[in-house]
mmCIF file of C-alpha atoms in Angstrom:
data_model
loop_
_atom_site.group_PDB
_atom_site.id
_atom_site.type_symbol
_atom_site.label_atom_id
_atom_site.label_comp_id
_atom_site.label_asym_id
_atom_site.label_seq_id
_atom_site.Cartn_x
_atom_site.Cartn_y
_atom_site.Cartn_z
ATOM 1 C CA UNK J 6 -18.853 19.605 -7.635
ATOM 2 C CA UNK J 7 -18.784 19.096 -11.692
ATOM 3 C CA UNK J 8 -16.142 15.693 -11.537
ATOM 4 C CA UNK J 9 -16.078 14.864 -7.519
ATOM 5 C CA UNK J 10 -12.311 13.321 -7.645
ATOM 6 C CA UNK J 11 -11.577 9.889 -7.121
ATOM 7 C CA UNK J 12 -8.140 9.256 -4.837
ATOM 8 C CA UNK J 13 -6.803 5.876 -4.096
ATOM 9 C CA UNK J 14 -4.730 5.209 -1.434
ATOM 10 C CA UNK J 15 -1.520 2.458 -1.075
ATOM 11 C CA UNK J 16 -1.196 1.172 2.435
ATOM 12 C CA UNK J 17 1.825 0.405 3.596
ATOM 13 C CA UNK J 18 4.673 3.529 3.520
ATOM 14 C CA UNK J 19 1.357 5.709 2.662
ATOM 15 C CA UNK J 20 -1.651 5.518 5.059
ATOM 16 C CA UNK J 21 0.291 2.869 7.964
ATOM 17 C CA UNK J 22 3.460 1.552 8.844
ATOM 18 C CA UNK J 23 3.113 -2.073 9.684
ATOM 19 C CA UNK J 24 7.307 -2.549 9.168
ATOM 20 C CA UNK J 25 7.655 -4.370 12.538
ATOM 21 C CA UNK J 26 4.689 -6.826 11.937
ATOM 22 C CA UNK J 27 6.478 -6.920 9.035
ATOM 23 C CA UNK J 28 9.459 -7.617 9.837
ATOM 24 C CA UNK J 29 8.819 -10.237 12.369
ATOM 25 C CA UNK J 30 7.285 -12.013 10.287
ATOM 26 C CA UNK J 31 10.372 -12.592 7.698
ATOM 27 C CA UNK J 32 12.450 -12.821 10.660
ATOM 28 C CA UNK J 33 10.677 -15.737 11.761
ATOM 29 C CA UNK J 34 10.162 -17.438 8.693
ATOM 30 C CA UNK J 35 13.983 -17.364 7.990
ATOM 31 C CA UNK J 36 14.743 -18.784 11.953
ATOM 32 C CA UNK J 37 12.498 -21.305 11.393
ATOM 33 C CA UNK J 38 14.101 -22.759 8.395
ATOM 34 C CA UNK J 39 17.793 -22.129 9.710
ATOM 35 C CA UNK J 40 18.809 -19.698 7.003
ATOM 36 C CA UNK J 41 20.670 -16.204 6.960
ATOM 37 C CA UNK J 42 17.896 -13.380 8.488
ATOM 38 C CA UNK J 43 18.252 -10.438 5.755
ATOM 39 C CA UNK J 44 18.716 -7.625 7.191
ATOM 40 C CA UNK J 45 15.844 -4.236 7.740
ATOM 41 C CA UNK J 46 16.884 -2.746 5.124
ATOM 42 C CA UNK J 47 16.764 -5.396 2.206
ATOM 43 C CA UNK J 48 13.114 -6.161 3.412
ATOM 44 C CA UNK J 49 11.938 -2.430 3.872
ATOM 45 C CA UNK J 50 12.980 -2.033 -0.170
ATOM 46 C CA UNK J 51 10.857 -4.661 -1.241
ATOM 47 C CA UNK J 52 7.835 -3.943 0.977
ATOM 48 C CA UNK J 53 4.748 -3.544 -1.560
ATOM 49 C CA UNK J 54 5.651 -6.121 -3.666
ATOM 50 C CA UNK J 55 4.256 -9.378 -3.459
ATOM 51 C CA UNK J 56 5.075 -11.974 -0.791
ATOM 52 C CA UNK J 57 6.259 -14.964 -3.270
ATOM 53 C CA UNK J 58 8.530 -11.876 -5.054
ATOM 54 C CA UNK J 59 9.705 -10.411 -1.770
ATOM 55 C CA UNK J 60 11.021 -13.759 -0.541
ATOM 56 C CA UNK J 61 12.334 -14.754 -3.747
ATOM 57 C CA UNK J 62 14.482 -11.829 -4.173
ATOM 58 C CA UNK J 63 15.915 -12.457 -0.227
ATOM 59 C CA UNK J 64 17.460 -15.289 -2.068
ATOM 60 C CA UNK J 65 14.732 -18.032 -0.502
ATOM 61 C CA UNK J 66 14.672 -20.975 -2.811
ATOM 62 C CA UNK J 67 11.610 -21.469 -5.384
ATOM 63 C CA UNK J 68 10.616 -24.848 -3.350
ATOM 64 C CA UNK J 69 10.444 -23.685 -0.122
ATOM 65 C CA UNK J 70 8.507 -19.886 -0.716
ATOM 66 C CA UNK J 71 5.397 -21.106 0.035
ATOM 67 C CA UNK J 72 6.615 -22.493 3.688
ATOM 68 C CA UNK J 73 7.910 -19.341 3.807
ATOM 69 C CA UNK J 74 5.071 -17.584 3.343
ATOM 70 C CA UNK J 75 2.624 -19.497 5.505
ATOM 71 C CA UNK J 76 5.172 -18.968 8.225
ATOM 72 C CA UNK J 77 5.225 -15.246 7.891
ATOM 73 C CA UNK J 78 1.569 -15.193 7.538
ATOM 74 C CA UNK J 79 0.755 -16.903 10.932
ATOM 75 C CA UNK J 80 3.027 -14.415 12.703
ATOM 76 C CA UNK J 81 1.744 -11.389 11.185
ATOM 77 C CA UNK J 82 -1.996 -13.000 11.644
ATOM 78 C CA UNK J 83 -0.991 -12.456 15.068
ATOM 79 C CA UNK J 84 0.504 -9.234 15.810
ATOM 80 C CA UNK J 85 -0.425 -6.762 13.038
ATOM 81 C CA UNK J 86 -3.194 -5.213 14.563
ATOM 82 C CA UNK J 87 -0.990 -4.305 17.665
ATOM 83 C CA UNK J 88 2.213 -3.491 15.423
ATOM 84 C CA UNK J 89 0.475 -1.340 12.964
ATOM 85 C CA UNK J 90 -0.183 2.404 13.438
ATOM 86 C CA UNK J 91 -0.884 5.265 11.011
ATOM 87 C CA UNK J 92 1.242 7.309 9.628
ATOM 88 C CA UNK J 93 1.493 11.045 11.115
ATOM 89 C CA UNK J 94 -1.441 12.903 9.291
ATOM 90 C CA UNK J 95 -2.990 9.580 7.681
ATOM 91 C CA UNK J 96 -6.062 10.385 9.871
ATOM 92 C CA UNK J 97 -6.524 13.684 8.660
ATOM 93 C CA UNK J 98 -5.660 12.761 5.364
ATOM 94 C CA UNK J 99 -8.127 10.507 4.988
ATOM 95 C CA UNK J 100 -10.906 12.725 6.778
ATOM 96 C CA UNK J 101 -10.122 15.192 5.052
ATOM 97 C CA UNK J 102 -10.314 13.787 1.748
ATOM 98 C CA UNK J 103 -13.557 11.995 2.663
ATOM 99 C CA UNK J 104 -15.601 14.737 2.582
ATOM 100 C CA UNK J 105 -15.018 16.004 -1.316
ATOM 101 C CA UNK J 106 -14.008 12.587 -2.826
ATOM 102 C CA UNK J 107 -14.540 9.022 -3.489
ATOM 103 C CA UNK J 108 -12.032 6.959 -1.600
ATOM 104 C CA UNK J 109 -10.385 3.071 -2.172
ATOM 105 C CA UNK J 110 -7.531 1.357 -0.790
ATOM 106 C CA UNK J 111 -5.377 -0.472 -4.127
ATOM 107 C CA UNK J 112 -2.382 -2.267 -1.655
ATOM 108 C CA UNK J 113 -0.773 -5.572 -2.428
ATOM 109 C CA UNK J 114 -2.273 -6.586 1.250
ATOM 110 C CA UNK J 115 -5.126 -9.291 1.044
ATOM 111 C CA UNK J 116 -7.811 -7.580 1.380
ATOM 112 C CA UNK J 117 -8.944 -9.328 4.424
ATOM 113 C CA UNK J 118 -6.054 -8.038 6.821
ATOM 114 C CA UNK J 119 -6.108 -4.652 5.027
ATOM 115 C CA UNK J 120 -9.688 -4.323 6.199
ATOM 116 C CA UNK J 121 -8.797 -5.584 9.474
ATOM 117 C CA UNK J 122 -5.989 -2.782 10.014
ATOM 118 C CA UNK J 123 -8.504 -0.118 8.673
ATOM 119 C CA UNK J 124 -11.063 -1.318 11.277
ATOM 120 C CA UNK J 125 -8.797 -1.383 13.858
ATOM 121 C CA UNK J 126 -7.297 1.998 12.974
ATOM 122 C CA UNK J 127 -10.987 3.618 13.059
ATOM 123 C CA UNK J 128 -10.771 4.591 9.401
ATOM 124 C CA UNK J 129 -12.220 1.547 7.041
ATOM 125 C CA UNK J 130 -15.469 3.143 6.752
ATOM 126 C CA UNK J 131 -14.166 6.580 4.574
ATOM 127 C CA UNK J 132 -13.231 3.645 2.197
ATOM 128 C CA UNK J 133 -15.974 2.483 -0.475
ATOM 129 C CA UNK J 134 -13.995 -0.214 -1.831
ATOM 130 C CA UNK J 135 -10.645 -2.137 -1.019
ATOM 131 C CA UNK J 136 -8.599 -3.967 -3.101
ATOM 132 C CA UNK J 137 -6.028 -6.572 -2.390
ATOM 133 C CA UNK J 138 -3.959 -9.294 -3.427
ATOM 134 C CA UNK J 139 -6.078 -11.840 -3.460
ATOM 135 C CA UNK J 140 -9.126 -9.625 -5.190
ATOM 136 C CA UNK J 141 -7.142 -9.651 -8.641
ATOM 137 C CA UNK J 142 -4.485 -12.096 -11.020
ATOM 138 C CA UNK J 143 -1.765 -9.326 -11.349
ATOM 139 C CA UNK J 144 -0.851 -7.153 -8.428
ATOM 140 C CA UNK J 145 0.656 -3.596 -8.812
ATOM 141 C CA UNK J 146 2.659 -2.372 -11.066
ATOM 142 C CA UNK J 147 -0.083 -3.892 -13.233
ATOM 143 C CA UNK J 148 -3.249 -1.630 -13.675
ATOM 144 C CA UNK J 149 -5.073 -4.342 -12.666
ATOM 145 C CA UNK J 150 -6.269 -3.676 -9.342
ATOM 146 C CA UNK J 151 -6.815 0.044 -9.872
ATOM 147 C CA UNK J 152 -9.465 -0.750 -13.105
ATOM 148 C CA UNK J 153 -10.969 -3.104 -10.796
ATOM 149 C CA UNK J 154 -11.419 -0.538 -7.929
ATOM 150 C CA UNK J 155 -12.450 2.052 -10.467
ATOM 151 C CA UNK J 156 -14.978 -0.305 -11.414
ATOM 152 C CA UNK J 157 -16.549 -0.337 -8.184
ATOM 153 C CA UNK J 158 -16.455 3.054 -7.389
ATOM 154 C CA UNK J 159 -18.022 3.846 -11.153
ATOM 155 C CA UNK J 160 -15.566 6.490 -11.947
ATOM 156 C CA UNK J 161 -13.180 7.162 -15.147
ATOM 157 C CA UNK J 162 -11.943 10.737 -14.717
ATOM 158 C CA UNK J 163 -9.698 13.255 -12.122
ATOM 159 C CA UNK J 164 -8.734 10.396 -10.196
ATOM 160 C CA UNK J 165 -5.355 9.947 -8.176
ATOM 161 C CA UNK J 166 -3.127 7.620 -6.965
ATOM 162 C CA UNK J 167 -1.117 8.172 -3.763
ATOM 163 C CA UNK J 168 1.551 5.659 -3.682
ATOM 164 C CA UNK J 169 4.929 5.208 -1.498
ATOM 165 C CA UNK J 170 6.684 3.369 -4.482
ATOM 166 C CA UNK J 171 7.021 3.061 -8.030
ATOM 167 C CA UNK J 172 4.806 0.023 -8.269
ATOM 168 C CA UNK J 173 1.915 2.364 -7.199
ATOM 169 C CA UNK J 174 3.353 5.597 -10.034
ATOM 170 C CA UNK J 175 3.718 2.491 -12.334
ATOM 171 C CA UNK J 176 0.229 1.198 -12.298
ATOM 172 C CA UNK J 177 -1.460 4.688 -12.149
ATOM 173 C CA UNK J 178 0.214 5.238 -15.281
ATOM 174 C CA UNK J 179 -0.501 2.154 -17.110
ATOM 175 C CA UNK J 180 -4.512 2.752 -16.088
ATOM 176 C CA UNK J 181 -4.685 6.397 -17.339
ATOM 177 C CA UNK J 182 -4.980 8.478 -13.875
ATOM 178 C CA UNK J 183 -2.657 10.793 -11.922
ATOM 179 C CA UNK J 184 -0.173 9.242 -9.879
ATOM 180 C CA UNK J 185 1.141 10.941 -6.307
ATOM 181 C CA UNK J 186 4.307 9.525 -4.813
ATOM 182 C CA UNK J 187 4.893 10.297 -0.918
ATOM 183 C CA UNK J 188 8.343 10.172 0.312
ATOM 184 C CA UNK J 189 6.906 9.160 3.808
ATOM 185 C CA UNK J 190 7.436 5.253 2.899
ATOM 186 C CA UNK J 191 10.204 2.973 1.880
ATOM 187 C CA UNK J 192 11.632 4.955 -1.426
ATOM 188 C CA UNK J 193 13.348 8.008 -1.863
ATOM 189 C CA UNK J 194 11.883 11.054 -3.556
ATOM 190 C CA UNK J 195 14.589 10.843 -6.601
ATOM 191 C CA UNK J 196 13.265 7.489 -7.980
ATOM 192 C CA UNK J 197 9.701 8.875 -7.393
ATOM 193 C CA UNK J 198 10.321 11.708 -9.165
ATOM 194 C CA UNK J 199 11.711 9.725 -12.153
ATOM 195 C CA UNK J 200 8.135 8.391 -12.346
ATOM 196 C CA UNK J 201 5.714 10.158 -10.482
ATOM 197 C CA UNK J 202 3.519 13.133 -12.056
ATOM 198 C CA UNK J 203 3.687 15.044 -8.502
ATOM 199 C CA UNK J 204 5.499 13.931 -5.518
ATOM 200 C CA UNK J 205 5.355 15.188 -1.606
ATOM 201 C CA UNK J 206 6.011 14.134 1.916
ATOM 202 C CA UNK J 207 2.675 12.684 3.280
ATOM 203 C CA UNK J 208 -0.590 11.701 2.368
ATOM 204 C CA UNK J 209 -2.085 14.696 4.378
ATOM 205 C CA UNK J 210 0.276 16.974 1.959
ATOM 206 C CA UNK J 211 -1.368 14.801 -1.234
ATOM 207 C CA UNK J 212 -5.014 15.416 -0.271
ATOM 208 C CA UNK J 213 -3.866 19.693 0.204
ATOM 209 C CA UNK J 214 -2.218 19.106 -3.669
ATOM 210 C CA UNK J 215 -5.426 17.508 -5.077
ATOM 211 C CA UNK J 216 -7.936 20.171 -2.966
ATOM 212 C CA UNK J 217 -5.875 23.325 -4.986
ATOM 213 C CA UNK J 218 -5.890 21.103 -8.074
ATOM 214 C CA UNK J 219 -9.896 21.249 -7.698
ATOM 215 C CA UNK J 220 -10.274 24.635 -6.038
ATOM 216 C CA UNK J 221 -12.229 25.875 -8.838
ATOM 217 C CA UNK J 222 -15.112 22.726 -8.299
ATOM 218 C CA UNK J 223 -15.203 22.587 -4.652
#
């Protein structure tokens, strides 16, 4: 192959849903300090942003965010490897893709409990590098982590970004590579399309887009 292709994966909404780990844990955090539970559906439409952003835009005060986030954290520390699974074709997906292309994980996860969940999910070792939150200053929609896994991986052309939400289509764009929105996650395919370059309905339909797209080198 003349330019073996480079695809980055999100996490969450594209390779694994995690939303009742997640959700427990913001459930918890808000019994625990006696306020208002938000409901599924404000939390599922901030899921891939930040924890400190996701709590502050459920209305938590500024003070009290990090309390909230250390309580969230202790609950998910304890159940997210038994209320995580993978996505229906995130296996083959990521088998698939392994075997004509480099392969990271750019998620707003630490990078700690992401490669936990790709241990536990039998598929951390198709990944040569995984970036989290806590690997970089400014989390997605800035370029930053993708550079920074590009970096690693040594590669600066036909790569791809496979991404549940604008965040992901966002900093694909601002880093110069092809961004891939699945509608598998927690946003609907109209505001993908607004800002993704191609959009489908799983990661396993991504990898088939980016095989035709490189028919001619494989």
């Amino acid at each position: 192959m003349s330019d073996k292709p480079t695809i980055l994966f999100d996490l969450d909404g594209t390779l694994i849903d995690s939303t009742e780990a997640i959700l427990n844990g913001f459930y918890k955090a808000f019994k625990e300090h006696n306020l208002t539970q938000p409901t599924k559906k404000q939390i599922c439409s901030l899921i891939g942003h930040p924890l400190e952003y996701m709590f502050a835009s459920l209305g938590v005060p500024k003070h009290l965010i990090d309390s909230f986030i250390l309580i969230y954290k202790d609950d998910y520390r304890q159940n997210f490897l038994s209320q995580t699974t993978l996505l229906p074709g995130g296996f083959e997906a990521v088998s698939k893709a392994s075997k004509f292309a480099n392969l990271g994980v750019v998620t707003t996860k630490t990078s700690l409990y992401s490669k936990n969940l790709l241990e536990n999910l039998g598929i951390l070792k198709y990944f040569s590098v995984v970036i989290g939150r806590d690997d970089v200053t400014h989390p997605k929609p800035n370029p930053e982590p993708i550079l920074k896994a590009l970096e690693v991986i040594g590669k600066t052309s036909n790569i791809y970004m496979i991404g549940d939400t604008p965040m992901d289509a966002k900093a694909a764009k601002s880093a110069g590579i092809f961004s891939i929105g699945v509608t598998c996650g927690y946003e609907s395919r109209e505001n993908l399309e607004l800002i993704c370059d191609y959009v489908c309905s799983s990661a396993l339909n991504a990898i088939e887009y980016i095989i035709a797209q490189n028919i001619v080198n494989l």
